Coordinates of N, CA and C in Angstrom, one line a residue:
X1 N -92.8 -1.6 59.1 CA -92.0 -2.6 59.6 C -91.3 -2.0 60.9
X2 N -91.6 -3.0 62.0 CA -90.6 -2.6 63.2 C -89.1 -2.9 63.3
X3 N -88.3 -1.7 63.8 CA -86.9 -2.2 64.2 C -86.6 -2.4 65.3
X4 N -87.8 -2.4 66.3 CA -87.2 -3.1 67.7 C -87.7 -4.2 67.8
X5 N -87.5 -5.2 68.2 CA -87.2 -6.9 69.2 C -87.6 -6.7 70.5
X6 N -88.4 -7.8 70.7 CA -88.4 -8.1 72.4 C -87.3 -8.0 73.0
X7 N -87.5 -7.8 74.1 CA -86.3 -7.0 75.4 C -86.4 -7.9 76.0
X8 N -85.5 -8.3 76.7 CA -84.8 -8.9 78.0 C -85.4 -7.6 79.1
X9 N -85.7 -8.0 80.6 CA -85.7 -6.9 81.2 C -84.7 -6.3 81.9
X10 N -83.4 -6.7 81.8 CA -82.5 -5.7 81.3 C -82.8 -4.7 80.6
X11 N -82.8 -5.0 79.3 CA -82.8 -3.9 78.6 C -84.1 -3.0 78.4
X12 N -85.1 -3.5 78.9 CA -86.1 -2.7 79.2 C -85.8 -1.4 80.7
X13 N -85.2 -2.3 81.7 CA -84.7 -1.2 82.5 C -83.8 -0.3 81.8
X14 N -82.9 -0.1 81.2 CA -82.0 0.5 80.8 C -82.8 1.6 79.6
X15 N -83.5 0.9 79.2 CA -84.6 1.8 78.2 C -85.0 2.8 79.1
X16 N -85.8 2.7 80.2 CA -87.0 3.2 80.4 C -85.7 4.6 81.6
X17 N -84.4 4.0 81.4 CA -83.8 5.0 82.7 C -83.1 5.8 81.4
X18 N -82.6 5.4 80.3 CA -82.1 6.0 79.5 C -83.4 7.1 78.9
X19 N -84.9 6.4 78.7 CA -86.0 7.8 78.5 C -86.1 8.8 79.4
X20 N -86.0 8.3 80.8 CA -86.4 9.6 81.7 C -84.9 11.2 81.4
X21 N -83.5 10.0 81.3 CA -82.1 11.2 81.2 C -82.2 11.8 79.4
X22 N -83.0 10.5 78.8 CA -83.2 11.8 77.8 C -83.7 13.0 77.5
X23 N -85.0 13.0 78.3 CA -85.7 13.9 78.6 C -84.9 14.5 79.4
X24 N -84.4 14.7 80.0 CA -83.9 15.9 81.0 C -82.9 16.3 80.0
X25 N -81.8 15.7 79.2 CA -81.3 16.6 78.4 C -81.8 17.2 77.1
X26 N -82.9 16.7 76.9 CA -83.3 17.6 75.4 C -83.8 19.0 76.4
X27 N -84.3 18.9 77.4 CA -84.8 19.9 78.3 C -83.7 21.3 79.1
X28 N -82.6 20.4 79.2 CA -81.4 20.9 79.2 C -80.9 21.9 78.5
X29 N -80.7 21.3 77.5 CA -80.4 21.7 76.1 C -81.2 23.1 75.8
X30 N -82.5 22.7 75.6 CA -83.4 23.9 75.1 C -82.3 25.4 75.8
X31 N -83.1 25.2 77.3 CA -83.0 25.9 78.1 C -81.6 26.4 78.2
X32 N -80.8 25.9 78.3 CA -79.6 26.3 77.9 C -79.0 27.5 76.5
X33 N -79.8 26.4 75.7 CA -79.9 27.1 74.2 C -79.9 29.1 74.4
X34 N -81.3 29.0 74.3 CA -82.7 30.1 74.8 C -81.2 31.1 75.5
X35 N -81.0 31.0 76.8 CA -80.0 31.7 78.0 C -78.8 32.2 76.7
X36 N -78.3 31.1 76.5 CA -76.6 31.3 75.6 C -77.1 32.4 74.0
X37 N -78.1 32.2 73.9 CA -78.9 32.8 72.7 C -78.5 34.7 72.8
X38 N -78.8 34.8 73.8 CA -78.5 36.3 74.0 C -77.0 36.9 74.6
X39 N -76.2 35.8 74.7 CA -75.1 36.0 74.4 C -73.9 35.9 73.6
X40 N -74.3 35.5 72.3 CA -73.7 34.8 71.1 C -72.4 35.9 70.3
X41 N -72.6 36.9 70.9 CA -72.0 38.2 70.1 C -70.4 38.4 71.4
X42 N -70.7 37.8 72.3 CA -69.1 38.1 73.4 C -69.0 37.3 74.4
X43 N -67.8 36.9 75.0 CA -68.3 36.0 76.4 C -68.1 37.1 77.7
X44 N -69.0 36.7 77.8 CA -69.0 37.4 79.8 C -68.9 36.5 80.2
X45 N -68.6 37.4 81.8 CA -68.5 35.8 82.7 C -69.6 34.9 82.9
X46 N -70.5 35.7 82.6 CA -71.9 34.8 82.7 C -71.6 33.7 81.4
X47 N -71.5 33.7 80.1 CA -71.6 32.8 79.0 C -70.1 31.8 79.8
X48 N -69.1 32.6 80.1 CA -67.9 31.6 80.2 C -68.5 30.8 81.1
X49 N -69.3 31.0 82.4 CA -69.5 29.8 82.8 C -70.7 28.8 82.5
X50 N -71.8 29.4 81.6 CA -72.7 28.6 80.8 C -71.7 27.8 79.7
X51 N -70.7 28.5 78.8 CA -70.1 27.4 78.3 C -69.4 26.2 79.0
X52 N -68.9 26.4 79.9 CA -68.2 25.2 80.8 C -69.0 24.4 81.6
X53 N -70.1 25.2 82.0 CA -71.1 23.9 82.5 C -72.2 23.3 80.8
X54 N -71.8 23.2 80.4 CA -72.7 22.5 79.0 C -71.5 21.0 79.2
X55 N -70.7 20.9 79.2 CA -69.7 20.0 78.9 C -69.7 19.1 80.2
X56 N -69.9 19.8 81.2 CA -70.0 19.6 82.7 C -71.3 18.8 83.0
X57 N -72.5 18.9 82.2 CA -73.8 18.5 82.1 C -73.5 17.2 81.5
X58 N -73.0 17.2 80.3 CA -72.9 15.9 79.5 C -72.0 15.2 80.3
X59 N -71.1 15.2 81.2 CA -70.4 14.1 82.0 C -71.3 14.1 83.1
X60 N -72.3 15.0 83.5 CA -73.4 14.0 84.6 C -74.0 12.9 83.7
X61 N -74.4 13.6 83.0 CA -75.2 12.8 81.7 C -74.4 11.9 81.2
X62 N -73.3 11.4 81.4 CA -73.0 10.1 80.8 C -73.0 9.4 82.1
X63 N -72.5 9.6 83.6 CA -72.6 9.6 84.4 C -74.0 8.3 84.8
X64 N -74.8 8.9 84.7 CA -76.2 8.3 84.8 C -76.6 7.2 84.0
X65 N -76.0 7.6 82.2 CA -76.1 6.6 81.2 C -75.5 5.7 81.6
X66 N -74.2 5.5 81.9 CA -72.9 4.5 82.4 C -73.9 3.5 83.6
X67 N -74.4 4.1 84.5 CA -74.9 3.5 85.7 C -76.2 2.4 85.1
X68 N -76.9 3.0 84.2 CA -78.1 2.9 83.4 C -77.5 1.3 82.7
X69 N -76.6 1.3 82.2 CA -76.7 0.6 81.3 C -75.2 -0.4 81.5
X70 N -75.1 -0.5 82.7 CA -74.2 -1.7 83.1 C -74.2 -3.1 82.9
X71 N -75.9 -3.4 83.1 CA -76.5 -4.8 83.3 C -76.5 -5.0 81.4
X72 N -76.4 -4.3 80.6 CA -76.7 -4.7 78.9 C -75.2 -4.5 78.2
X73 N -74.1 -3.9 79.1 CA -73.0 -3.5 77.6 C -72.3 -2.9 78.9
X74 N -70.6 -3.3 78.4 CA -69.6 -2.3 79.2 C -69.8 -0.7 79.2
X75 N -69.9 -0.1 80.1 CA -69.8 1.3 80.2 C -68.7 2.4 79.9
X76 N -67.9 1.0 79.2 CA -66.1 1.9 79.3 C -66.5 3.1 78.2
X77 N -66.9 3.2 77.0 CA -67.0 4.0 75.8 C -68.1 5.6 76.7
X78 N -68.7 4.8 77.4 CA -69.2 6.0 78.2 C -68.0 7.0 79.0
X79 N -67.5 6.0 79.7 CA -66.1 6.6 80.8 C -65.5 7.6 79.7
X80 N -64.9 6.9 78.4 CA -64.1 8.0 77.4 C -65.4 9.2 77.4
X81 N -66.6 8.7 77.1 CA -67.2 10.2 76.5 C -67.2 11.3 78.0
X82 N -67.1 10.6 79.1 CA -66.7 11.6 80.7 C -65.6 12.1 80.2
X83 N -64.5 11.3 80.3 CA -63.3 12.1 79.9 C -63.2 13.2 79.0
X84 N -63.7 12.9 78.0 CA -63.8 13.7 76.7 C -64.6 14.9 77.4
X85 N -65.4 14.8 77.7 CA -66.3 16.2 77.9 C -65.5 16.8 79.1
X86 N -64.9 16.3 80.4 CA -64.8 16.9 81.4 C -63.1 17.6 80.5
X87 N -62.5 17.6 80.0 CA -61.6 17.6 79.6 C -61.7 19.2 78.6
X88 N -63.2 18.5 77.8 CA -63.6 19.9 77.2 C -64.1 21.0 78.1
X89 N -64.9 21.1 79.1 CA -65.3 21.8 80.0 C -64.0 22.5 80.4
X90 N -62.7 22.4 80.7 CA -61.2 22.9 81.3 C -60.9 23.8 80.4
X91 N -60.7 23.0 79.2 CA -60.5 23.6 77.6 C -61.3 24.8 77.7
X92 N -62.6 24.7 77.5 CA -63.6 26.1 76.9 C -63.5 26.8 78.2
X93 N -63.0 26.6 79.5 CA -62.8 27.6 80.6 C -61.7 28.4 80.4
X94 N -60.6 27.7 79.8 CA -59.5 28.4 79.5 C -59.4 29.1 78.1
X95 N -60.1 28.7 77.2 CA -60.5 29.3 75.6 C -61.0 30.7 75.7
X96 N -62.4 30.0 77.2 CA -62.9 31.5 76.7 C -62.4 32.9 77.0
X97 N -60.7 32.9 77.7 CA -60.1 33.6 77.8 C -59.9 34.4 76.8
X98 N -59.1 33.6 75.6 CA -58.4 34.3 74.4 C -59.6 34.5 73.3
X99 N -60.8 34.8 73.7 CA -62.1 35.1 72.7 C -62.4 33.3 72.2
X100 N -63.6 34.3 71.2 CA -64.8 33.2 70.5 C -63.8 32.0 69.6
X101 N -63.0 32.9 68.9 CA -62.2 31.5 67.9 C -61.6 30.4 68.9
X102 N -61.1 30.7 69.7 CA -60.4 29.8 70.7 C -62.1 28.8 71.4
X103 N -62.9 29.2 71.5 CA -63.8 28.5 72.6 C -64.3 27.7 71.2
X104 N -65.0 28.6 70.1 CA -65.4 27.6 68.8 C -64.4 26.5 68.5
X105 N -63.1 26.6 68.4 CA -62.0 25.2 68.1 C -62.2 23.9 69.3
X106 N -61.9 24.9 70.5 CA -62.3 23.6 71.4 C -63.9 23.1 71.5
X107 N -64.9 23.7 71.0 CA -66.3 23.1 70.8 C -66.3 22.2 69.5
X108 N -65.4 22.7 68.8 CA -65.4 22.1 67.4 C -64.9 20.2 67.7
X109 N -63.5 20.5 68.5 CA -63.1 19.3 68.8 C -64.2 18.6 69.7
X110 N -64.5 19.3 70.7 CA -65.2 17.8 71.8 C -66.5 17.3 70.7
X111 N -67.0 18.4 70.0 CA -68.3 17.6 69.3 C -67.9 16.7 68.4
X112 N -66.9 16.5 67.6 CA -65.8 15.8 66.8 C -66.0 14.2 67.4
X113 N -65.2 14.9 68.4 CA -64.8 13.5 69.5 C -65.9 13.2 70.2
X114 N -66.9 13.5 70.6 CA -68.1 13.2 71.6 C -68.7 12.5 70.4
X115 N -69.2 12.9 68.7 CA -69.9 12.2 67.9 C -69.5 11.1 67.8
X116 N -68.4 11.0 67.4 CA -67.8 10.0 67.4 C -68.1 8.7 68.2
X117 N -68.0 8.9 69.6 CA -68.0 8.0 70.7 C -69.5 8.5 70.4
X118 N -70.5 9.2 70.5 CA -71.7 8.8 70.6 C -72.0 7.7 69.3
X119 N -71.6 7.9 68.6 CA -72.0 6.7 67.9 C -71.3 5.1 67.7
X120 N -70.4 5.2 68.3 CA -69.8 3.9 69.0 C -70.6 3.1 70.1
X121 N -71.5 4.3 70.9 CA -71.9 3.9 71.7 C -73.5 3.2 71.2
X122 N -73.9 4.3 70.4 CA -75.7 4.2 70.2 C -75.6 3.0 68.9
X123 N -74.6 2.5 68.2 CA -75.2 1.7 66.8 C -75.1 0.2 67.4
X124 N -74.8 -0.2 68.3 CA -74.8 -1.4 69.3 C -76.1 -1.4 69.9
X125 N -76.8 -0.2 70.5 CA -77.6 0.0 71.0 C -78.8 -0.3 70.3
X126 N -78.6 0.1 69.0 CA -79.8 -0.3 67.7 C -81.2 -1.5 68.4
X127 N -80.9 -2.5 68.7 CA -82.0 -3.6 69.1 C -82.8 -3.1 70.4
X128 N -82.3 -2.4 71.4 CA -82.8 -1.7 72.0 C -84.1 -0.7 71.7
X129 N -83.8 -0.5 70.3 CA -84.6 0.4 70.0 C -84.7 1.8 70.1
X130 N -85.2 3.0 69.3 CA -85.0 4.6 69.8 C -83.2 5.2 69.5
X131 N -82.4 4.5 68.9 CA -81.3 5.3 68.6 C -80.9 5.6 67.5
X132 N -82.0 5.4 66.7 CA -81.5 5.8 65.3 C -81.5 7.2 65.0
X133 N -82.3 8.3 65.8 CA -81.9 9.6 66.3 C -80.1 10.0 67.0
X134 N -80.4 9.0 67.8 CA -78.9 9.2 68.6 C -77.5 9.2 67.7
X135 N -77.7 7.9 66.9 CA -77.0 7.7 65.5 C -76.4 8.6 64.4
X136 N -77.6 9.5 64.3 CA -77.8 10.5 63.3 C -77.0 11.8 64.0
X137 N -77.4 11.9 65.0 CA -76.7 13.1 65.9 C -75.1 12.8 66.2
X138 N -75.2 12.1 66.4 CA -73.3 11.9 66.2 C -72.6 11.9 65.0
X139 N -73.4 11.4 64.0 CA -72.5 12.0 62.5 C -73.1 13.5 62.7
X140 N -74.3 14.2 63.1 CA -74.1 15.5 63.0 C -73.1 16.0 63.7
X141 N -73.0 15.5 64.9 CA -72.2 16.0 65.8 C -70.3 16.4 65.4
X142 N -70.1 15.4 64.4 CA -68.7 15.2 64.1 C -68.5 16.4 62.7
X143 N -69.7 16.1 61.8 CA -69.7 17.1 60.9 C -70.2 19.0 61.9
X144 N -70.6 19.0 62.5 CA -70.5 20.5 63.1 C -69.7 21.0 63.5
X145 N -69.1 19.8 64.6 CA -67.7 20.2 64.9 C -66.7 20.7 64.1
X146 N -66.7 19.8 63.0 CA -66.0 20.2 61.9 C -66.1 21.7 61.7
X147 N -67.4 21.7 61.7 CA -67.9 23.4 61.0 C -67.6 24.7 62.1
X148 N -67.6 23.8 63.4 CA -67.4 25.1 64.6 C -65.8 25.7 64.8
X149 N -64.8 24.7 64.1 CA -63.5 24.6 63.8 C -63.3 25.5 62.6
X150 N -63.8 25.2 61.6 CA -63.5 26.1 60.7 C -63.5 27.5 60.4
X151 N -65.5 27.4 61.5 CA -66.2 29.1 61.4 C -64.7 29.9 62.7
X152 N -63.7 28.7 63.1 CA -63.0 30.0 64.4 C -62.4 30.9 63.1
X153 N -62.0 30.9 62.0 CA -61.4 31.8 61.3 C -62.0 32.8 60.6
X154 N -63.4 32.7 60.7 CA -64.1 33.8 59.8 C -63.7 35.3 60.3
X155 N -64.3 36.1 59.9 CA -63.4 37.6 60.2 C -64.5 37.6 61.3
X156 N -65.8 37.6 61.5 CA -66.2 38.1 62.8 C -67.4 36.7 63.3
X157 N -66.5 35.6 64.0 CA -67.0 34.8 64.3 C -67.6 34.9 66.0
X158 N -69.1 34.2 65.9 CA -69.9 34.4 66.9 C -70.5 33.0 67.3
X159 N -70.8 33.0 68.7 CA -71.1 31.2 69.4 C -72.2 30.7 68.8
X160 N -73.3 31.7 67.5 CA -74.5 31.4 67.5 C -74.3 29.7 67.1
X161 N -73.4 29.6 66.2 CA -73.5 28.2 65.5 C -72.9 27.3 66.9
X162 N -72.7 27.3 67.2 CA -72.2 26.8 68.9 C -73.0 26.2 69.6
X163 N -73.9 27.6 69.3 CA -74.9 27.2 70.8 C -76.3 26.8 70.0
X164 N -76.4 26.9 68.3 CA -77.5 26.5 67.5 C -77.8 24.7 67.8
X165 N -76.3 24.1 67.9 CA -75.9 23.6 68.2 C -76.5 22.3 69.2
X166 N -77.2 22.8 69.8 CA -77.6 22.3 71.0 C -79.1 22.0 70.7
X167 N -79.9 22.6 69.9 CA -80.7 22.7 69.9 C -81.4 21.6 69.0
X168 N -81.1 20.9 68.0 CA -81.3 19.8 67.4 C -80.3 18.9 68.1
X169 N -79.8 18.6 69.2 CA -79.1 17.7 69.7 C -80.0 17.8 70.8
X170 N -81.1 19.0 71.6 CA -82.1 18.3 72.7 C -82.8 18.1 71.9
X171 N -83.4 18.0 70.6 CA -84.3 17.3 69.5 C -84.3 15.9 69.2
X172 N -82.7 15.3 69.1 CA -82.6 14.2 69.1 C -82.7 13.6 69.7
X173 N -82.1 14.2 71.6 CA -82.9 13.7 72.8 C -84.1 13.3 73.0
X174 N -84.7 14.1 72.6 CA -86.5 14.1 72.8 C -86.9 12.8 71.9
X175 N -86.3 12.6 70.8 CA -87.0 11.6 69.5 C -86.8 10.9 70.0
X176 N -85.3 10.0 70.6 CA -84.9 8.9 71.2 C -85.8 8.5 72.4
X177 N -86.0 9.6 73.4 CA -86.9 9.6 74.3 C -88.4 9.0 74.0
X178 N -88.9 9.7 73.0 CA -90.4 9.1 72.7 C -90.3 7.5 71.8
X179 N -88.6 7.5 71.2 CA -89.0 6.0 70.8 C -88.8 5.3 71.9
X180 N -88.2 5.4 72.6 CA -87.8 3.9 73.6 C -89.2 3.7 74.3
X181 N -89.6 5.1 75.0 CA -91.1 5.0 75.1 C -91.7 3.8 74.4
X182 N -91.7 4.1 73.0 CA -92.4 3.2 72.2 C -91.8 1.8 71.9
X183 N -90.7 1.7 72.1 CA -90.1 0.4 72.5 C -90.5 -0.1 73.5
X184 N -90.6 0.0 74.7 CA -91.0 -0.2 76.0 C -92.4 -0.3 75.7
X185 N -93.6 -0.1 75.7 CA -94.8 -0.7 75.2 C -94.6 -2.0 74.4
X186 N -94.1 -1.6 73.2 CA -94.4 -2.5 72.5 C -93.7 -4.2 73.0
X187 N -92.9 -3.7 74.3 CA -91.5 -5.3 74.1 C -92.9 -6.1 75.0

């Protein structure tokens, strides 16, 4: 059984611009991942500024979404997830001052708060097709956060879960990406 509907071509445009920015962030992501990977044990200045451009990425990236998807739905829940990220970006610049527990708490919150609004944003999006990935990643998103908050108190906490982090969230990129694909044929 199919769960996407004929499209309007609206929402066909908004599919097909929302496939290309998914792909570039599951691609993002990886690559990101992979880099932050070999620094998960301390921040240098190299990680402090790979952590604050990750957050910095996701408000381009909503940036584009918002633009994408004006002609189908208000873009205001997007504007909050700008806010939300550019906000965390300042945060984990200034976290990664006082060590890993301080940068994990502020990771913990924006994924909290970014799932959240990701899924405010994507379960509307449902008829569109391809976000039942996106869906799923925002309750992950809110439950890791949870867990990136908690792991700040362990006795020797490290960004791996941080930056693991990313890595099934460019996964969910990518699935969304190959459904709308498949929505977009099929409408």
């Amino acid at each position: 059984m199919s769960t996407t509907v004929a499209q309007p071509a609206a929402l066909t445009g908004t599919a097909a611009a929302l496939r290309k920015l998914y792909f570039v962030r599951f691609a993002f992501a990886i690559v990101w991942a992979l880099v932050m990977f070999t620094m998960a044990k301390e921040i240098s200045p190299v990680a402090a500024v790979l952590l604050v451009v990750y957050p910095l990425f996701d408000v381009g990236a909503a940036v584009v979404d918002a633009n994408a998807s004006r002609d189908t739905r208000s873009p205001v829940l997007l504007y909050v997830n700008m806010a939300v990220s550019l906000v965390a970006a300042v945060g984990v610049g200034i976290a990664a001052a006082s060590g890993i527990p301080a940068v994990l708490r502020v990771w913990g919150a924006w994924a909290i708060v970014s799932g959240l609004v990701q899924l405010i944003v994507a379960v509307p999006r449902r008829r569109m097709g391809g976000q039942w990935p996106m869906i799923l990643s925002g309750g992950i998103s809110v439950l890791a956060g949870a867990s990136f908050v908690a792991s700040a108190g362990a006795d020797d906490p490290t960004l791996a879960s941080a930056i693991g982090y990313a890595v099934p969230g460019g996964i969910f990129f990518l699935i969304s990406a190959l459904r709308l694909g498949r929505a977009a044929k099929e409408a």
